[in-house]
């Protein structure tokens, strides 16, 4: 489509938004604009497209303005007016639209014409070594604000926080913490270094157990599996956020550095962080759950 | 979606592969204009088609409601929002004028 209609004066943009599925292919949510721009570079590398990209803001302003759809599609006329709109991209319909609006092309490009080669995602270290935590029941992703202004290093590992439905509705339930290495940094867990550990701080009225924890000792010399923890929380009626400090070693084959980084977790469902596919509730399906 | 359903590791891996393949197909097929199957099924875990936004285009009701709640429709001006180009330079979407423009939202996953 781009190859056929760009020469006819049509401009194409891909709008890069927050991740729909946290952890798929190992990709995790960026915490800075610079990281989101690295995602765009990664998308260009993996997909091999020549289409221009725009990046949404870190507060997801454009995503909100256009209805939070994951893969929506628009055609604007030369005045910037919407002339076609779809919640889900439909290439065949788009081609028909462009044929009607701009005109036909003699020889429409096919997939085979492009010779596209989809590149694999980065693979710094083996996965499938550390068993994943089994989440029982419905979990919702929580707003977890990385304290980027305090950082001395990039957030090589990213926190995923999710609350069991009961924790949000009754104040008592399980809190999931998952630490995922970010593949854009090409780091791994060096298991000869100390395991990942965390500390939770919060209001005294909030009971969290265990408030401190360490990841498993792993026999394999290196891996890139997430480090996951399930905490029992009784927050009563408290709505105060809690703090999480994560300690880990970020390692490549050439260096290994100790890192401590902080997050603030709010008891609010994060509607912009997508889902861990098959493990969490899609925030778009919340009407099924009592609030 | 498969929330509330406990899946074993093999099942999750299989579903992940399906979603990844769907995502790759989405971008690849959009680029070329070939037919794209609905990824709403993969995301929403249901094949139910419950609503129509534009003639001939149908989707799950939940997604449709939120999409329609944005108030955007044919004949509206595309929202003027400050975003960034791929180099991190400021870009306001009100600049999308002067010729026909195709925009598709998406991400790595």
mmCIF file of C-alpha atoms in Angstrom:
data_model
loop_
_atom_site.group_PDB
_atom_site.id
_atom_site.type_symbol
_atom_site.label_atom_id
_atom_site.label_comp_id
_atom_site.label_asym_id
_atom_site.label_seq_id
_atom_site.Cartn_x
_atom_site.Cartn_y
_atom_site.Cartn_z
ATOM 1 C CA UNK A 1 0.000 0.000 0.000
ATOM 2 C CA UNK A 2 2.768 2.400 0.988
ATOM 3 C CA UNK A 3 4.756 1.488 -2.100
ATOM 4 C CA UNK A 4 1.700 1.959 -4.299
ATOM 5 C CA UNK A 5 0.276 5.159 -2.872
ATOM 6 C CA UNK A 6 3.216 7.138 -1.496
ATOM 7 C CA UNK A 7 4.237 7.987 -5.080
ATOM 8 C CA UNK A 8 0.705 9.297 -5.566
ATOM 9 C CA UNK A 9 1.217 11.779 -2.742
ATOM 10 C CA UNK A 10 -0.340 9.867 0.148
ATOM 11 C CA UNK A 11 1.605 10.102 3.399
ATOM 12 C CA UNK A 12 1.683 7.153 5.746
ATOM 13 C CA UNK A 13 2.381 7.162 9.462
ATOM 14 C CA UNK A 14 2.498 4.468 12.053
ATOM 15 C CA UNK A 15 1.520 5.796 15.497
ATOM 16 C CA UNK A 16 3.593 4.089 18.171
ATOM 17 C CA UNK A 17 1.598 3.715 21.393
ATOM 18 C CA UNK A 18 1.926 1.880 24.679
ATOM 19 C CA UNK A 19 2.347 -1.885 24.514
ATOM 20 C CA UNK A 20 -0.785 -3.985 24.090
ATOM 21 C CA UNK A 21 0.788 -7.145 25.506
ATOM 22 C CA UNK A 22 3.480 -6.689 28.119
ATOM 23 C CA UNK A 23 6.203 -9.301 27.827
ATOM 24 C CA UNK A 24 5.329 -10.675 24.401
ATOM 25 C CA UNK A 25 8.577 -11.360 22.537
ATOM 26 C CA UNK A 26 10.242 -10.155 25.735
ATOM 27 C CA UNK A 27 9.336 -6.518 25.100
ATOM 28 C CA UNK A 28 8.328 -4.530 28.171
ATOM 29 C CA UNK A 29 6.903 -1.073 28.687
ATOM 30 C CA UNK A 30 9.284 1.870 28.345
ATOM 31 C CA UNK A 31 9.581 4.289 31.261
ATOM 32 C CA UNK A 32 11.063 7.206 29.315
ATOM 33 C CA UNK A 33 10.424 8.772 25.942
ATOM 34 C CA UNK A 34 13.930 7.792 24.903
ATOM 35 C CA UNK A 35 13.036 4.162 25.529
ATOM 36 C CA UNK A 36 9.819 4.490 23.547
ATOM 37 C CA UNK A 37 11.850 5.900 20.659
ATOM 38 C CA UNK A 38 14.147 2.879 20.954
ATOM 39 C CA UNK A 39 11.052 0.724 20.583
ATOM 40 C CA UNK A 40 10.358 2.482 17.306
ATOM 41 C CA UNK A 41 13.882 1.761 16.140
ATOM 42 C CA UNK A 42 13.363 -1.841 17.183
ATOM 43 C CA UNK A 43 10.068 -2.001 15.299
ATOM 44 C CA UNK A 44 11.802 -0.685 12.199
ATOM 45 C CA UNK A 45 14.490 -3.342 12.592
ATOM 46 C CA UNK A 46 12.131 -6.225 13.267
ATOM 47 C CA UNK A 47 9.504 -5.357 10.691
ATOM 48 C CA UNK A 48 11.691 -3.763 8.056
ATOM 49 C CA UNK A 49 9.117 -1.135 7.167
ATOM 50 C CA UNK A 50 9.988 2.170 5.510
ATOM 51 C CA UNK A 51 6.898 3.929 6.790
ATOM 52 C CA UNK A 52 7.429 6.964 9.027
ATOM 53 C CA UNK A 53 6.590 6.600 12.700
ATOM 54 C CA UNK A 54 5.193 8.979 15.256
ATOM 55 C CA UNK A 55 5.549 8.356 18.981
ATOM 56 C CA UNK A 56 2.821 9.009 21.489
ATOM 57 C CA UNK A 57 3.758 10.898 24.647
ATOM 58 C CA UNK A 58 4.553 9.045 27.849
ATOM 59 C CA UNK A 59 1.185 10.179 29.179
ATOM 60 C CA UNK A 60 -0.439 8.515 26.158
ATOM 61 C CA UNK A 61 -2.221 11.668 25.025
ATOM 62 C CA UNK A 62 -2.830 10.538 21.473
ATOM 63 C CA UNK A 63 -3.979 7.055 22.516
ATOM 64 C CA UNK A 64 -6.582 8.651 24.763
ATOM 65 C CA UNK A 65 -7.652 11.164 22.138
ATOM 66 C CA UNK A 66 -8.367 8.458 19.582
ATOM 67 C CA UNK A 67 -10.271 6.063 21.811
ATOM 68 C CA UNK A 68 -7.603 3.716 23.233
ATOM 69 C CA UNK A 69 -7.838 1.280 20.350
ATOM 70 C CA UNK A 70 -4.813 -0.955 19.816
ATOM 71 C CA UNK A 71 -4.706 -0.960 16.038
ATOM 72 C CA UNK A 72 -7.036 1.778 14.828
ATOM 73 C CA UNK A 73 -6.779 3.212 11.340
ATOM 74 C CA UNK A 74 -7.599 6.591 9.850
ATOM 75 C CA UNK A 75 -7.544 8.291 6.492
ATOM 76 C CA UNK A 76 -7.407 12.084 6.591
ATOM 77 C CA UNK A 77 -8.135 14.284 3.639
ATOM 78 C CA UNK A 78 -5.807 17.170 2.708
ATOM 79 C CA UNK A 79 -7.657 19.417 5.205
ATOM 80 C CA UNK A 80 -6.888 17.053 8.095
ATOM 81 C CA UNK A 81 -10.465 15.839 8.247
ATOM 82 C CA UNK A 82 -11.191 12.194 8.955
ATOM 83 C CA UNK A 83 -12.708 10.555 5.893
ATOM 84 C CA UNK A 84 -12.308 6.932 7.011
ATOM 85 C CA UNK A 85 -12.008 5.532 10.513
ATOM 86 C CA UNK A 86 -11.731 1.978 11.813
ATOM 87 C CA UNK A 87 -11.122 0.620 15.272
ATOM 88 C CA UNK A 88 -9.070 -2.160 13.725
ATOM 89 C CA UNK A 89 -6.843 -1.857 10.683
ATOM 90 C CA UNK A 90 -8.229 -3.601 7.618
ATOM 91 C CA UNK A 91 -5.726 -3.527 4.749
ATOM 92 C CA UNK A 92 -8.132 -4.764 2.126
ATOM 93 C CA UNK A 93 -10.683 -2.112 3.017
ATOM 94 C CA UNK A 94 -7.926 0.492 3.161
ATOM 95 C CA UNK A 95 -6.838 -0.368 -0.349
ATOM 96 C CA UNK A 96 -10.406 -0.005 -1.538
ATOM 97 C CA UNK A 97 -10.628 3.361 0.221
ATOM 98 C CA UNK A 98 -7.469 4.635 -1.407
ATOM 99 C CA UNK A 99 -8.635 3.378 -4.767
ATOM 100 C CA UNK A 100 -11.814 5.427 -4.335
ATOM 101 C CA UNK A 101 -10.170 8.533 -2.878
ATOM 102 C CA UNK A 102 -6.901 8.718 -4.776
ATOM 103 C CA UNK A 103 -7.328 6.393 -7.724
ATOM 104 C CA UNK A 104 -6.370 2.898 -8.812
ATOM 105 C CA UNK A 105 -2.849 1.596 -9.268
ATOM 106 C CA UNK A 106 -1.888 -0.511 -12.254
ATOM 107 C CA UNK A 107 -0.042 -3.260 -10.439
ATOM 108 C CA UNK A 108 -0.855 -3.471 -6.717
ATOM 109 C CA UNK A 109 2.114 -4.587 -4.663
ATOM 110 C CA UNK A 110 1.871 -8.007 -3.037
ATOM 111 C CA UNK A 111 3.610 -9.469 0.004
ATOM 112 C CA UNK A 112 5.870 -11.491 -2.285
ATOM 113 C CA UNK A 113 6.894 -8.333 -4.139
ATOM 114 C CA UNK A 114 8.252 -6.844 -0.940
ATOM 115 C CA UNK A 115 10.389 -9.798 0.086
ATOM 116 C CA UNK A 116 9.824 -8.862 3.707
ATOM 117 C CA UNK A 117 12.015 -10.586 6.233
ATOM 118 C CA UNK A 118 10.788 -10.383 9.787
ATOM 119 C CA UNK A 119 13.784 -10.189 12.110
ATOM 120 C CA UNK A 120 13.648 -12.008 15.450
ATOM 121 C CA UNK A 121 13.595 -10.128 18.728
ATOM 122 C CA UNK A 122 16.868 -9.857 20.655
ATOM 123 C CA UNK A 123 17.919 -12.923 22.612
ATOM 124 C CA UNK A 124 20.629 -12.089 25.107
ATOM 125 C CA UNK A 125 20.338 -15.190 27.306
ATOM 126 C CA UNK A 126 18.250 -18.359 27.532
ATOM 127 C CA UNK A 127 14.690 -18.323 28.771
ATOM 128 C CA UNK A 128 12.466 -21.052 30.212
ATOM 129 C CA UNK A 129 14.880 -21.764 33.064
ATOM 130 C CA UNK A 130 13.110 -20.102 35.994
ATOM 131 C CA UNK A 131 9.497 -21.287 36.426
ATOM 132 C CA UNK A 132 6.850 -18.615 36.125
ATOM 133 C CA UNK A 133 4.618 -17.812 39.078
ATOM 134 C CA UNK A 134 1.158 -19.283 38.779
ATOM 135 C CA UNK A 135 -1.437 -16.531 39.052
ATOM 136 C CA UNK A 136 -4.699 -17.877 40.401
ATOM 137 C CA UNK A 137 -7.777 -15.805 39.762
ATOM 138 C CA UNK A 138 -8.148 -12.447 38.089
ATOM 139 C CA UNK A 139 -5.256 -9.998 38.246
ATOM 140 C CA UNK A 140 -5.287 -6.376 37.137
ATOM 141 C CA UNK A 141 -2.228 -4.380 36.095
ATOM 142 C CA UNK A 142 -1.509 -1.529 38.504
ATOM 143 C CA UNK A 143 -0.094 1.914 37.924
ATOM 144 C CA UNK A 144 3.608 1.532 38.741
ATOM 145 C CA UNK A 145 5.497 4.788 38.412
ATOM 146 C CA UNK A 146 9.208 4.306 37.848
ATOM 147 C CA UNK A 147 11.148 6.940 39.754
ATOM 148 C CA UNK A 148 13.166 7.915 36.722
ATOM 149 C CA UNK A 149 14.329 11.222 38.195
ATOM 150 C CA UNK A 150 16.277 9.269 40.834
ATOM 151 C CA UNK A 151 17.914 6.880 38.417
ATOM 152 C CA UNK A 152 21.670 6.571 38.100
ATOM 153 C CA UNK A 153 21.371 3.909 35.410
ATOM 154 C CA UNK A 154 18.777 2.996 32.818
ATOM 155 C CA UNK A 155 15.939 0.828 34.037
ATOM 156 C CA UNK A 156 17.499 -2.361 32.705
ATOM 157 C CA UNK A 157 14.755 -4.322 34.463
ATOM 158 C CA UNK A 158 11.174 -3.164 34.470
ATOM 159 C CA UNK A 159 8.586 -3.799 37.168
ATOM 160 C CA UNK A 160 5.200 -5.242 36.355
ATOM 161 C CA UNK A 161 2.762 -4.947 39.253
ATOM 162 C CA UNK A 162 -0.672 -6.541 39.275
ATOM 163 C CA UNK A 163 -3.316 -6.919 41.957
ATOM 164 C CA UNK A 164 -5.660 -9.784 42.524
ATOM 165 C CA UNK A 165 -9.214 -8.580 41.998
ATOM 166 C CA UNK A 166 -10.031 -9.093 45.691
ATOM 167 C CA UNK A 167 -7.147 -6.857 46.726
ATOM 168 C CA UNK A 168 -8.788 -3.985 44.902
ATOM 169 C CA UNK A 169 -12.354 -4.744 45.930
ATOM 170 C CA UNK A 170 -11.903 -5.848 49.576
ATOM 171 C CA UNK A 171 -8.440 -4.532 50.410
ATOM 172 C CA UNK A 172 -7.063 -8.012 50.988
ATOM 173 C CA UNK A 173 -5.448 -10.241 48.417
ATOM 174 C CA UNK A 174 -2.309 -10.955 46.453
ATOM 175 C CA UNK A 175 0.064 -8.507 44.820
ATOM 176 C CA UNK A 176 2.149 -9.731 41.904
ATOM 177 C CA UNK A 177 5.571 -8.214 41.271
ATOM 178 C CA UNK A 178 7.411 -9.224 38.138
ATOM 179 C CA UNK A 179 10.836 -7.938 37.136
ATOM 180 C CA UNK A 180 11.472 -8.233 33.440
ATOM 181 C CA UNK A 181 14.753 -7.511 31.736
ATOM 182 C CA UNK A 182 14.349 -4.984 28.963
ATOM 183 C CA UNK A 183 15.699 -6.457 25.709
ATOM 184 C CA UNK A 184 16.528 -3.032 24.302
ATOM 185 C CA UNK A 185 19.512 -2.971 26.689
ATOM 186 C CA UNK A 186 20.952 -6.393 25.823
ATOM 187 C CA UNK A 187 21.491 -7.380 29.439
ATOM 188 C CA UNK A 188 20.908 -10.651 31.253
ATOM 189 C CA UNK A 189 20.809 -12.019 34.776
ATOM 190 C CA UNK A 190 24.278 -13.239 35.700
ATOM 191 C CA UNK A 191 23.434 -15.970 38.187
ATOM 192 C CA UNK A 192 26.909 -15.899 39.691
ATOM 193 C CA UNK A 193 25.987 -12.503 41.112
ATOM 194 C CA UNK A 194 23.516 -11.982 43.944
ATOM 195 C CA UNK A 195 19.888 -12.724 43.074
ATOM 196 C CA UNK A 196 17.329 -10.016 42.491
ATOM 197 C CA UNK A 197 15.869 -8.661 45.706
ATOM 198 C CA UNK A 198 13.153 -6.190 46.629
ATOM 199 C CA UNK A 199 11.903 -4.153 49.557
ATOM 200 C CA UNK A 200 8.412 -2.768 50.014
ATOM 201 C CA UNK A 201 7.650 0.314 52.049
ATOM 202 C CA UNK A 202 4.185 1.588 52.813
ATOM 203 C CA UNK A 203 1.862 3.017 55.442
ATOM 204 C CA UNK A 204 2.020 1.229 58.776
ATOM 205 C CA UNK A 205 -1.657 0.328 58.457
ATOM 206 C CA UNK A 206 -0.876 -1.746 55.401
ATOM 207 C CA UNK A 207 0.314 -5.300 55.965
ATOM 208 C CA UNK A 208 2.559 -6.736 53.257
ATOM 209 C CA UNK A 209 4.157 -10.144 53.485
ATOM 210 C CA UNK A 210 6.887 -10.743 52.654
ATOM 211 C CA UNK A 211 7.933 -7.102 52.615
ATOM 212 C CA UNK A 212 11.396 -8.153 51.527
ATOM 213 C CA UNK A 213 12.313 -10.933 49.183
ATOM 214 C CA UNK A 214 15.021 -12.468 47.073
ATOM 215 C CA UNK A 215 14.785 -14.216 43.763
ATOM 216 C CA UNK A 216 15.782 -17.826 43.288
ATOM 217 C CA UNK A 217 19.331 -19.110 43.121
ATOM 218 C CA UNK A 218 19.615 -20.393 39.585
ATOM 219 C CA UNK A 219 22.045 -23.083 38.466
ATOM 220 C CA UNK A 220 22.351 -21.856 34.900
ATOM 221 C CA UNK A 221 25.096 -19.245 34.579
ATOM 222 C CA UNK A 222 22.805 -16.737 32.895
ATOM 223 C CA UNK A 223 19.185 -16.334 31.827
ATOM 224 C CA UNK A 224 16.650 -13.674 30.989
ATOM 225 C CA UNK A 225 13.515 -15.050 32.617
ATOM 226 C CA UNK A 226 11.427 -12.657 34.674
ATOM 227 C CA UNK A 227 11.842 -12.759 38.449
ATOM 228 C CA UNK A 228 8.383 -12.962 39.964
ATOM 229 C CA UNK A 229 6.979 -12.663 43.470
ATOM 230 C CA UNK A 230 3.536 -13.010 45.032
ATOM 231 C CA UNK A 231 2.926 -10.946 48.151
ATOM 232 C CA UNK A 232 0.002 -11.136 50.547
ATOM 233 C CA UNK A 233 -1.421 -7.694 51.205
ATOM 234 C CA UNK A 234 -3.999 -6.404 53.640
ATOM 235 C CA UNK A 235 -4.368 -2.710 53.035
ATOM 236 C CA UNK A 236 -7.637 -2.293 54.882
ATOM 237 C CA UNK A 237 -9.134 0.943 53.644
ATOM 238 C CA UNK A 238 -5.812 2.528 52.828
ATOM 239 C CA UNK A 239 -5.506 4.014 49.391
ATOM 240 C CA UNK A 240 -1.974 5.258 49.985
ATOM 241 C CA UNK A 241 0.581 4.101 47.433
ATOM 242 C CA UNK A 242 3.438 1.825 48.382
ATOM 243 C CA UNK A 243 7.084 2.032 47.406
ATOM 244 C CA UNK A 244 9.149 -0.752 45.890
ATOM 245 C CA UNK A 245 12.925 -0.765 45.687
ATOM 246 C CA UNK A 246 14.496 -3.324 43.414
ATOM 247 C CA UNK A 247 18.121 -4.404 43.709
ATOM 248 C CA UNK A 248 19.768 -6.381 40.934
ATOM 249 C CA UNK A 249 22.853 -6.807 38.857
ATOM 250 C CA UNK A 250 22.554 -5.796 35.234
ATOM 251 C CA UNK A 251 25.064 -7.768 33.238
ATOM 252 C CA UNK A 252 26.395 -8.220 29.762
ATOM 253 C CA UNK A 253 29.278 -10.460 28.738
ATOM 254 C CA UNK A 254 31.608 -7.512 29.377
ATOM 255 C CA UNK A 255 30.312 -5.839 32.520
ATOM 256 C CA UNK A 256 28.090 -6.370 35.516
ATOM 257 C CA UNK A 257 26.868 -3.495 37.686
ATOM 258 C CA UNK A 258 24.726 -3.305 40.818
ATOM 259 C CA UNK A 259 21.536 -1.340 40.336
ATOM 260 C CA UNK A 260 18.909 -0.140 42.811
ATOM 261 C CA UNK A 261 15.754 1.430 41.454
ATOM 262 C CA UNK A 262 12.471 2.600 42.883
ATOM 263 C CA UNK A 263 8.816 2.463 41.907
ATOM 264 C CA UNK A 264 5.665 3.853 43.451
ATOM 265 C CA UNK A 265 2.644 1.591 43.090
ATOM 266 C CA UNK A 266 -0.876 2.982 43.269
ATOM 267 C CA UNK A 267 -3.973 0.906 43.855
ATOM 268 C CA UNK A 268 -5.295 1.927 40.488
ATOM 269 C CA UNK A 269 -5.709 -0.190 37.395
ATOM 270 C CA UNK A 270 -3.359 0.932 34.674
ATOM 271 C CA UNK A 271 -5.447 1.173 31.527
ATOM 272 C CA UNK A 272 -2.429 2.040 29.417
ATOM 273 C CA UNK A 273 -0.112 -0.828 30.217
ATOM 274 C CA UNK A 274 -1.822 -3.557 28.227
ATOM 275 C CA UNK A 275 -1.914 -7.053 29.670
ATOM 276 C CA UNK A 276 0.326 -10.001 30.176
ATOM 277 C CA UNK A 277 -1.443 -12.169 27.672
ATOM 278 C CA UNK A 278 -3.415 -14.919 29.391
ATOM 279 C CA UNK A 279 -2.295 -13.847 32.887
ATOM 280 C CA UNK A 280 -4.045 -10.554 33.568
ATOM 281 C CA UNK A 281 -7.360 -8.916 32.899
ATOM 282 C CA UNK A 282 -7.518 -6.747 29.827
ATOM 283 C CA UNK A 283 -8.429 -3.317 31.279
ATOM 284 C CA UNK A 284 -10.955 -3.047 28.471
ATOM 285 C CA UNK A 285 -12.902 -5.928 30.016
ATOM 286 C CA UNK A 286 -13.344 -4.364 33.445
ATOM 287 C CA UNK A 287 -17.090 -4.241 33.245
ATOM 288 C CA UNK A 288 -17.041 -7.965 34.020
ATOM 289 C CA UNK A 289 -15.509 -7.407 37.441
ATOM 290 C CA UNK A 290 -16.944 -5.782 40.563
ATOM 291 C CA UNK A 291 -15.293 -2.533 41.575
ATOM 292 C CA UNK B 1 -9.471 -12.846 26.890
ATOM 293 C CA UNK B 2 -8.381 -15.828 28.851
ATOM 294 C CA UNK B 3 -8.427 -14.131 32.208
ATOM 295 C CA UNK B 4 -9.276 -16.353 35.087
ATOM 296 C CA UNK B 5 -8.289 -19.421 33.138
ATOM 297 C CA UNK B 6 -5.176 -21.131 34.352
ATOM 298 C CA UNK B 7 -3.080 -22.301 31.444
ATOM 299 C CA UNK B 8 -0.085 -24.495 31.475
ATOM 300 C CA UNK B 9 3.196 -23.267 30.066
ATOM 301 C CA UNK B 10 2.784 -25.055 26.750
ATOM 302 C CA UNK B 11 -0.614 -23.511 26.205
ATOM 303 C CA UNK B 12 0.678 -20.069 26.992
ATOM 304 C CA UNK B 13 3.578 -20.556 24.633
ATOM 305 C CA UNK B 14 1.236 -21.648 21.878
ATOM 306 C CA UNK B 15 -1.018 -18.668 22.420
ATOM 307 C CA UNK B 16 1.971 -16.348 22.460
ATOM 308 C CA UNK B 17 3.107 -17.707 19.126
ATOM 309 C CA UNK B 18 -0.370 -17.155 17.720
ATOM 310 C CA UNK B 19 -0.457 -13.568 18.923
ATOM 311 C CA UNK B 20 3.033 -12.851 17.654
ATOM 312 C CA UNK B 21 2.210 -14.285 14.261
ATOM 313 C CA UNK B 22 -0.971 -12.223 14.187
ATOM 314 C CA UNK B 23 0.972 -9.074 15.029
ATOM 315 C CA UNK B 24 3.573 -9.711 12.355
ATOM 316 C CA UNK B 25 0.863 -10.483 9.840
ATOM 317 C CA UNK B 26 -0.964 -7.303 10.776
ATOM 318 C CA UNK B 27 1.948 -5.036 9.976
ATOM 319 C CA UNK B 28 3.070 -7.000 6.964
ATOM 320 C CA UNK B 29 -0.343 -7.228 5.445
ATOM 321 C CA UNK B 30 -1.164 -3.613 6.167
ATOM 322 C CA UNK B 31 1.963 -2.685 4.295
ATOM 323 C CA UNK B 32 0.876 -4.605 1.268
ATOM 324 C CA UNK B 33 -2.848 -4.279 1.438
ATOM 325 C CA UNK B 34 -3.639 -7.952 1.682
ATOM 326 C CA UNK B 35 -6.514 -9.133 3.864
ATOM 327 C CA UNK B 36 -5.900 -8.896 7.564
ATOM 328 C CA UNK B 37 -7.712 -11.169 9.955
ATOM 329 C CA UNK B 38 -9.142 -9.556 13.062
ATOM 330 C CA UNK B 39 -6.740 -9.448 15.976
ATOM 331 C CA UNK B 40 -9.593 -8.544 18.255
ATOM 332 C CA UNK B 41 -10.112 -12.245 18.626
ATOM 333 C CA UNK B 42 -6.588 -12.731 19.868
ATOM 334 C CA UNK B 43 -6.788 -9.766 22.236
ATOM 335 C CA UNK B 44 -10.290 -10.185 23.422
ATOM 336 C CA UNK B 45 -10.412 -13.933 23.525
ATOM 337 C CA UNK B 46 -13.757 -13.976 21.846
ATOM 338 C CA UNK B 47 -14.787 -14.266 18.285
ATOM 339 C CA UNK B 48 -18.062 -12.513 18.966
ATOM 340 C CA UNK B 49 -18.681 -9.709 16.560
ATOM 341 C CA UNK B 50 -21.038 -7.382 18.262
ATOM 342 C CA UNK B 51 -20.895 -3.891 16.849
ATOM 343 C CA UNK B 52 -20.325 -1.847 13.770
ATOM 344 C CA UNK B 53 -18.387 1.408 13.669
ATOM 345 C CA UNK B 54 -18.256 2.049 9.966
ATOM 346 C CA UNK B 55 -20.226 0.250 7.273
ATOM 347 C CA UNK B 56 -18.723 -3.160 6.715
ATOM 348 C CA UNK B 57 -16.398 -2.935 9.718
ATOM 349 C CA UNK B 58 -17.411 -4.836 12.823
ATOM 350 C CA UNK B 59 -15.763 -5.346 16.172
ATOM 351 C CA UNK B 60 -16.315 -6.342 19.755
ATOM 352 C CA UNK B 61 -18.789 -4.224 21.625
ATOM 353 C CA UNK B 62 -16.420 -3.226 24.444
ATOM 354 C CA UNK B 63 -13.804 -1.905 22.080
ATOM 355 C CA UNK B 64 -16.476 -0.210 20.028
ATOM 356 C CA UNK B 65 -17.894 1.608 23.032
ATOM 357 C CA UNK B 66 -14.537 3.004 24.080
ATOM 358 C CA UNK B 67 -13.656 3.881 20.528
ATOM 359 C CA UNK B 68 -16.961 5.615 19.990
ATOM 360 C CA UNK B 69 -16.614 7.361 23.342
ATOM 361 C CA UNK B 70 -13.671 9.225 21.880
ATOM 362 C CA UNK B 71 -16.300 11.058 19.834
ATOM 363 C CA UNK B 72 -14.286 10.749 16.656
ATOM 364 C CA UNK B 73 -16.064 10.087 13.429
ATOM 365 C CA UNK B 74 -16.027 10.718 9.732
ATOM 366 C CA UNK B 75 -16.050 14.467 8.943
ATOM 367 C CA UNK B 76 -14.352 15.349 12.250
ATOM 368 C CA UNK B 77 -10.972 17.011 12.342
ATOM 369 C CA UNK B 78 -8.306 14.600 13.522
ATOM 370 C CA UNK B 79 -7.348 15.610 17.100
ATOM 371 C CA UNK B 80 -4.486 18.076 17.347
ATOM 372 C CA UNK B 81 -2.150 16.388 19.824
ATOM 373 C CA UNK B 82 1.493 17.047 20.624
ATOM 374 C CA UNK B 83 3.477 13.890 19.945
ATOM 375 C CA UNK B 84 6.986 13.171 18.654
ATOM 376 C CA UNK B 85 8.503 12.037 15.417
ATOM 377 C CA UNK B 86 10.730 8.972 15.431
ATOM 378 C CA UNK B 87 13.748 11.160 16.200
ATOM 379 C CA UNK B 88 12.100 12.638 19.277
ATOM 380 C CA UNK B 89 11.317 16.009 17.724
ATOM 381 C CA UNK B 90 8.031 17.643 18.659
ATOM 382 C CA UNK B 91 5.259 16.982 16.161
ATOM 383 C CA UNK B 92 1.685 18.196 16.383
ATOM 384 C CA UNK B 93 -0.821 16.063 14.546
ATOM 385 C CA UNK B 94 -2.486 19.226 13.196
ATOM 386 C CA UNK B 95 0.395 19.167 10.696
ATOM 387 C CA UNK B 96 -1.171 16.168 8.964
ATOM 388 C CA UNK B 97 -2.606 18.285 6.166
ATOM 389 C CA UNK B 98 -1.907 19.118 2.554
ATOM 390 C CA UNK B 99 -2.471 15.635 1.160
ATOM 391 C CA UNK B 100 -4.184 12.416 2.034
ATOM 392 C CA UNK B 101 -2.772 10.777 5.154
ATOM 393 C CA UNK B 102 -3.039 7.197 6.368
ATOM 394 C CA UNK B 103 -2.421 6.574 10.076
ATOM 395 C CA UNK B 104 -2.409 3.261 11.875
ATOM 396 C CA UNK B 105 -1.757 2.877 15.590
ATOM 397 C CA UNK B 106 0.245 -0.022 16.923
ATOM 398 C CA UNK B 107 3.205 -1.238 18.970
ATOM 399 C CA UNK B 108 5.804 -4.022 19.184
ATOM 400 C CA UNK B 109 3.409 -6.386 20.896
#
